[in-house]
Amino acid sequence: MTSPTDPARRRFLARAALAGSALLLTGCDQLSRSDTMRQLSDATGSLTQRAQRLLASREALAREYSPADIAPTFRANGTTNPRDEAYRRLAANGFRDWRLAIGGLVDTPQTFSLDDLKAMPSRTQITRHDCVEGWSCIGQWTGVVLGDLLERVGVRDEARFVVFHCADRYRGGDPYYESLDMREAYHPQTLLAYGLNGADLPIANGAPLRLRAERQLGYKMAKYVMRVELVEGFAHLGRGRGGYWEDRGYQWWAGI
Ligand SMILES: Nc1nc2c(c(=O)[nH]1)N[C@H]1C(S)=C(S)[C@@H](COP(=O)(O)O)O[C@H]1N2
Ligand SMILES: [Mo]
């Protein structure tokens, strides 16, 4: 055990506080179990502070990195090449016939082509993706701020969640889907992204459009988004827990 006055511990905590994060990772990193445990126990103090800050303000921004931190290739996980027939046809045509549909509890249901989305104001951010399986990766994402799109369609007062319906069935089983609450949906870093590291989003990472919810774990960030639905609750979707992995026991709230 180290004491709070231990100089090495004080230096570690000072560095962690400066960087705004206890786990300093660049590029793609694999955290071994012992590394993770050591860093977590070393950093208990600052992690507690971080949790308090997040609780005090759910509007807090996720850390953004510099171009030098970007991993040479962004790791892909989960579905990396949907086999679904409709998706394959869209991909074969460079997604020219793809449309994002936004409906449910909105004033004006609308569809958007990729060009429509690219013509809207965009945001670019370099962030770290953390997968619950124990890896992380830094990439630069470009896309439409989800809140801007929601403003366009007009969200009705009864809407409490935004659901993302995806093109893929994970391992050929049930369709992948995810959901966010309205505060996370309107967060300034929550994007529907069509670009990764300055190029079109690759199929492996969710082309043509994927969610970025930077304060959440990787499984929340739906790839291959086809339809966005505003709902009061998600009991009628999948097994009723708000997402593919939530239906299989993962936490719905995956804030980090
Ligand atoms: N449609 C869809 N979205 C998905 C998944 C998936 O299998 N299908 N996997 C999730 C998981 S667990 C992670 S970690 C990230 C991986 O994103 P990446 O392939 O860009 O690394 O996508 C998430 N979104
Ligand atoms: Mo993940």
PDB file of C-alpha atoms in Angstrom, residues 32-176:
ATOM      1  CA  SER A  32      -3.653  -6.501 -19.566  1.00  0.00           C
ATOM      2  CA  ARG A  33      -5.708  -7.374 -16.537  1.00  0.00           C
ATOM      3  CA  SER A  34      -2.824  -6.669 -14.135  1.00  0.00           C
ATOM      4  CA  ASP A  35      -2.045  -3.291 -15.773  1.00  0.00           C
ATOM      5  CA  THR A  36      -5.657  -2.291 -15.505  1.00  0.00           C
ATOM      6  CA  MET A  37      -5.901  -3.343 -11.877  1.00  0.00           C
ATOM      7  CA  ARG A  38      -2.664  -1.580 -10.965  1.00  0.00           C
ATOM      8  CA  GLN A  39      -3.622   1.644 -12.699  1.00  0.00           C
ATOM      9  CA  LEU A  40      -7.087   1.577 -11.222  1.00  0.00           C
ATOM     10  CA  SER A  41      -5.790   1.072  -7.679  1.00  0.00           C
ATOM     11  CA  ASP A  42      -3.021   3.689  -8.118  1.00  0.00           C
ATOM     12  CA  ALA A  43      -5.517   6.148  -9.431  1.00  0.00           C
ATOM     13  CA  THR A  44      -8.374   5.586  -7.035  1.00  0.00           C
ATOM     14  CA  GLY A  45      -8.244   9.173  -5.824  1.00  0.00           C
ATOM     15  CA  SER A  46      -8.397  10.803  -9.216  1.00  0.00           C
ATOM     16  CA  LEU A  47     -10.971   8.362 -10.566  1.00  0.00           C
ATOM     17  CA  THR A  48     -13.228   9.344  -7.685  1.00  0.00           C
ATOM     18  CA  GLN A  49     -12.735  13.007  -8.552  1.00  0.00           C
ATOM     19  CA  ARG A  50     -13.474  12.254 -12.159  1.00  0.00           C
ATOM     20  CA  ALA A  51     -16.676  10.420 -11.275  1.00  0.00           C
ATOM     21  CA  GLN A  52     -17.748  13.351  -9.107  1.00  0.00           C
ATOM     22  CA  ARG A  53     -17.089  15.819 -11.896  1.00  0.00           C
ATOM     23  CA  LEU A  54     -19.131  13.738 -14.312  1.00  0.00           C
ATOM     24  CA  LEU A  55     -21.982  13.433 -11.859  1.00  0.00           C
ATOM     25  CA  ALA A  56     -21.898  17.181 -11.229  1.00  0.00           C
ATOM     26  CA  SER A  57     -22.134  17.862 -14.941  1.00  0.00           C
ATOM     27  CA  ARG A  58     -23.233  15.332 -17.488  1.00  0.00           C
ATOM     28  CA  GLU A  59     -22.393  17.995 -20.064  1.00  0.00           C
ATOM     29  CA  ALA A  60     -18.658  17.467 -19.448  1.00  0.00           C
ATOM     30  CA  LEU A  61     -16.688  16.925 -22.638  1.00  0.00           C
ATOM     31  CA  ALA A  62     -14.785  13.734 -23.339  1.00  0.00           C
ATOM     32  CA  ARG A  63     -11.069  14.341 -23.736  1.00  0.00           C
ATOM     33  CA  GLU A  64      -9.934  15.193 -27.259  1.00  0.00           C
ATOM     34  CA  TYR A  65      -6.465  14.184 -28.451  1.00  0.00           C
ATOM     35  CA  SER A  66      -3.939  15.547 -30.931  1.00  0.00           C
ATOM     36  CA  PRO A  67      -3.312  14.209 -34.466  1.00  0.00           C
ATOM     37  CA  ALA A  68      -0.066  12.583 -33.268  1.00  0.00           C
ATOM     38  CA  ASP A  69      -2.101  10.290 -31.000  1.00  0.00           C
ATOM     39  CA  ILE A  70      -4.181   8.777 -33.828  1.00  0.00           C
ATOM     40  CA  ALA A  71      -3.674   5.020 -34.261  1.00  0.00           C
ATOM     41  CA  PRO A  72      -2.364   4.053 -37.729  1.00  0.00           C
ATOM     42  CA  THR A  73      -5.353   1.788 -38.246  1.00  0.00           C
ATOM     43  CA  PHE A  74      -8.485   1.925 -36.186  1.00  0.00           C
ATOM     44  CA  ARG A  75      -9.276  -1.486 -34.797  1.00  0.00           C
ATOM     45  CA  ALA A  76     -12.630  -2.988 -35.833  1.00  0.00           C
ATOM     46  CA  ASN A  77     -14.832  -5.106 -33.589  1.00  0.00           C
ATOM     47  CA  GLY A  78     -18.207  -6.837 -33.603  1.00  0.00           C
ATOM     48  CA  THR A  79     -19.703  -6.986 -37.070  1.00  0.00           C
ATOM     49  CA  THR A  80     -17.043  -5.861 -39.554  1.00  0.00           C
ATOM     50  CA  ASN A  81     -18.690  -6.798 -42.853  1.00  0.00           C
ATOM     51  CA  PRO A  82     -22.489  -7.150 -42.752  1.00  0.00           C
ATOM     52  CA  ARG A  83     -23.705  -9.991 -44.950  1.00  0.00           C
ATOM     53  CA  ASP A  84     -27.284  -8.787 -45.045  1.00  0.00           C
ATOM     54  CA  GLU A  85     -28.511  -8.654 -48.632  1.00  0.00           C
ATOM     55  CA  ALA A  86     -29.993  -5.144 -48.536  1.00  0.00           C
ATOM     56  CA  TYR A  87     -26.795  -3.755 -47.050  1.00  0.00           C
ATOM     57  CA  ARG A  88     -24.597  -5.539 -49.586  1.00  0.00           C
ATOM     58  CA  ARG A  89     -26.573  -3.948 -52.431  1.00  0.00           C
ATOM     59  CA  LEU A  90     -26.190  -0.467 -50.910  1.00  0.00           C
ATOM     60  CA  ALA A  91     -22.458  -0.971 -50.373  1.00  0.00           C
ATOM     61  CA  ALA A  92     -21.966  -2.242 -53.943  1.00  0.00           C
ATOM     62  CA  ASN A  93     -23.353   1.068 -55.169  1.00  0.00           C
ATOM     63  CA  GLY A  94     -21.127   3.207 -52.940  1.00  0.00           C
ATOM     64  CA  PHE A  95     -24.124   3.965 -50.652  1.00  0.00           C
ATOM     65  CA  ARG A  96     -25.621   6.324 -53.252  1.00  0.00           C
ATOM     66  CA  ASP A  97     -29.067   4.768 -52.659  1.00  0.00           C
ATOM     67  CA  TRP A  98     -28.649   4.649 -48.882  1.00  0.00           C
ATOM     68  CA  ARG A  99     -30.975   6.897 -46.864  1.00  0.00           C
ATOM     69  CA  LEU A 100     -31.055   7.579 -43.151  1.00  0.00           C
ATOM     70  CA  ALA A 101     -34.652   7.597 -41.923  1.00  0.00           C
ATOM     71  CA  ILE A 102     -35.570   9.553 -38.796  1.00  0.00           C
ATOM     72  CA  GLY A 103     -39.002   8.906 -37.333  1.00  0.00           C
ATOM     73  CA  GLY A 104     -41.011   7.981 -34.290  1.00  0.00           C
ATOM     74  CA  LEU A 105     -41.883  10.826 -31.886  1.00  0.00           C
ATOM     75  CA  VAL A 106     -40.846  13.671 -34.199  1.00  0.00           C
ATOM     76  CA  ASP A 107     -42.794  16.504 -35.847  1.00  0.00           C
ATOM     77  CA  THR A 108     -41.552  15.769 -39.392  1.00  0.00           C
ATOM     78  CA  PRO A 109     -40.195  12.302 -40.214  1.00  0.00           C
ATOM     79  CA  GLN A 110     -37.481  12.735 -42.840  1.00  0.00           C
ATOM     80  CA  THR A 111     -34.871  10.844 -44.815  1.00  0.00           C
ATOM     81  CA  PHE A 112     -31.329  12.030 -45.516  1.00  0.00           C
ATOM     82  CA  SER A 113     -28.870  10.895 -48.177  1.00  0.00           C
ATOM     83  CA  LEU A 114     -25.165  10.814 -47.404  1.00  0.00           C
ATOM     84  CA  ASP A 115     -24.768  14.005 -49.452  1.00  0.00           C
ATOM     85  CA  ASP A 116     -27.548  15.680 -47.435  1.00  0.00           C
ATOM     86  CA  LEU A 117     -25.655  14.858 -44.238  1.00  0.00           C
ATOM     87  CA  LYS A 118     -22.306  15.979 -45.665  1.00  0.00           C
ATOM     88  CA  ALA A 119     -23.870  19.319 -46.680  1.00  0.00           C
ATOM     89  CA  MET A 120     -24.791  20.050 -43.055  1.00  0.00           C
ATOM     90  CA  PRO A 121     -22.346  21.706 -40.621  1.00  0.00           C
ATOM     91  CA  SER A 122     -19.862  19.063 -39.453  1.00  0.00           C
ATOM     92  CA  ARG A 123     -17.750  18.426 -36.410  1.00  0.00           C
ATOM     93  CA  THR A 124     -14.380  16.663 -36.292  1.00  0.00           C
ATOM     94  CA  GLN A 125     -12.975  15.250 -33.050  1.00  0.00           C
ATOM     95  CA  ILE A 126     -10.076  13.014 -32.027  1.00  0.00           C
ATOM     96  CA  THR A 127     -11.188  10.740 -29.226  1.00  0.00           C
ATOM     97  CA  ARG A 128     -10.413   7.445 -27.556  1.00  0.00           C
ATOM     98  CA  HIS A 129     -12.754   4.508 -28.052  1.00  0.00           C
ATOM     99  CA  ASP A 130     -12.879   2.123 -25.094  1.00  0.00           C
ATOM    100  CA  CYS A 131     -14.235  -1.375 -25.661  1.00  0.00           C
ATOM    101  CA  VAL A 132     -15.523  -3.309 -22.678  1.00  0.00           C
ATOM    102  CA  GLU A 133     -13.371  -6.244 -23.858  1.00  0.00           C
ATOM    103  CA  GLY A 134     -10.243  -4.372 -22.708  1.00  0.00           C
ATOM    104  CA  TRP A 135      -8.808  -2.447 -25.644  1.00  0.00           C
ATOM    105  CA  SER A 136      -8.853   1.170 -26.669  1.00  0.00           C
ATOM    106  CA  CYS A 137      -8.039   3.054 -29.840  1.00  0.00           C
ATOM    107  CA  ILE A 138      -7.718   6.723 -30.804  1.00  0.00           C
ATOM    108  CA  GLY A 139      -9.267   7.981 -34.020  1.00  0.00           C
ATOM    109  CA  GLN A 140     -10.496  11.147 -35.687  1.00  0.00           C
ATOM    110  CA  TRP A 141     -14.222  11.219 -36.421  1.00  0.00           C
ATOM    111  CA  THR A 142     -16.152  13.582 -38.683  1.00  0.00           C
ATOM    112  CA  GLY A 143     -19.898  13.804 -38.864  1.00  0.00           C
ATOM    113  CA  VAL A 144     -23.116  15.614 -38.149  1.00  0.00           C
ATOM    114  CA  VAL A 145     -23.862  16.615 -34.575  1.00  0.00           C
ATOM    115  CA  LEU A 146     -26.852  14.424 -33.673  1.00  0.00           C
ATOM    116  CA  GLY A 147     -28.516  17.359 -31.885  1.00  0.00           C
ATOM    117  CA  ASP A 148     -28.523  19.362 -35.150  1.00  0.00           C
ATOM    118  CA  LEU A 149     -30.328  16.538 -36.947  1.00  0.00           C
ATOM    119  CA  LEU A 150     -32.834  16.210 -34.123  1.00  0.00           C
ATOM    120  CA  GLU A 151     -33.555  19.942 -34.378  1.00  0.00           C
ATOM    121  CA  ARG A 152     -34.321  19.499 -38.082  1.00  0.00           C
ATOM    122  CA  VAL A 153     -36.988  16.871 -37.514  1.00  0.00           C
ATOM    123  CA  GLY A 154     -38.372  18.398 -34.313  1.00  0.00           C
ATOM    124  CA  VAL A 155     -38.426  16.145 -31.268  1.00  0.00           C
ATOM    125  CA  ARG A 156     -41.801  15.794 -29.560  1.00  0.00           C
ATOM    126  CA  ASP A 157     -42.065  16.338 -25.806  1.00  0.00           C
ATOM    127  CA  GLU A 158     -42.914  12.691 -25.075  1.00  0.00           C
ATOM    128  CA  ALA A 159     -39.623  11.431 -26.580  1.00  0.00           C
ATOM    129  CA  ARG A 160     -37.217  10.122 -23.939  1.00  0.00           C
ATOM    130  CA  PHE A 161     -34.747   8.031 -25.924  1.00  0.00           C
ATOM    131  CA  VAL A 162     -33.132   7.944 -29.344  1.00  0.00           C
ATOM    132  CA  VAL A 163     -32.874   4.458 -30.835  1.00  0.00           C
ATOM    133  CA  PHE A 164     -30.388   3.529 -33.575  1.00  0.00           C
ATOM    134  CA  HIS A 165     -31.389   0.644 -35.833  1.00  0.00           C
ATOM    135  CA  CYS A 166     -28.491  -1.006 -37.674  1.00  0.00           C
ATOM    136  CA  ALA A 167     -28.193  -2.942 -40.916  1.00  0.00           C
ATOM    137  CA  ASP A 168     -26.412  -5.951 -39.410  1.00  0.00           C
ATOM    138  CA  ARG A 169     -27.491  -8.997 -37.489  1.00  0.00           C
ATOM    139  CA  TYR A 170     -24.666  -9.764 -35.093  1.00  0.00           C
ATOM    140  CA  ARG A 171     -23.292 -13.195 -36.086  1.00  0.00           C
ATOM    141  CA  GLY A 172     -26.378 -13.720 -38.209  1.00  0.00           C
ATOM    142  CA  GLY A 173     -28.673 -13.559 -35.151  1.00  0.00           C
ATOM    143  CA  ASP A 174     -30.729 -10.584 -33.988  1.00  0.00           C
ATOM    144  CA  PRO A 175     -30.454  -7.099 -35.494  1.00  0.00           C
ATOM    145  CA  TYR A 176     -27.995  -4.784 -33.730  1.00  0.00           C
TER     146      TYR A 176
END
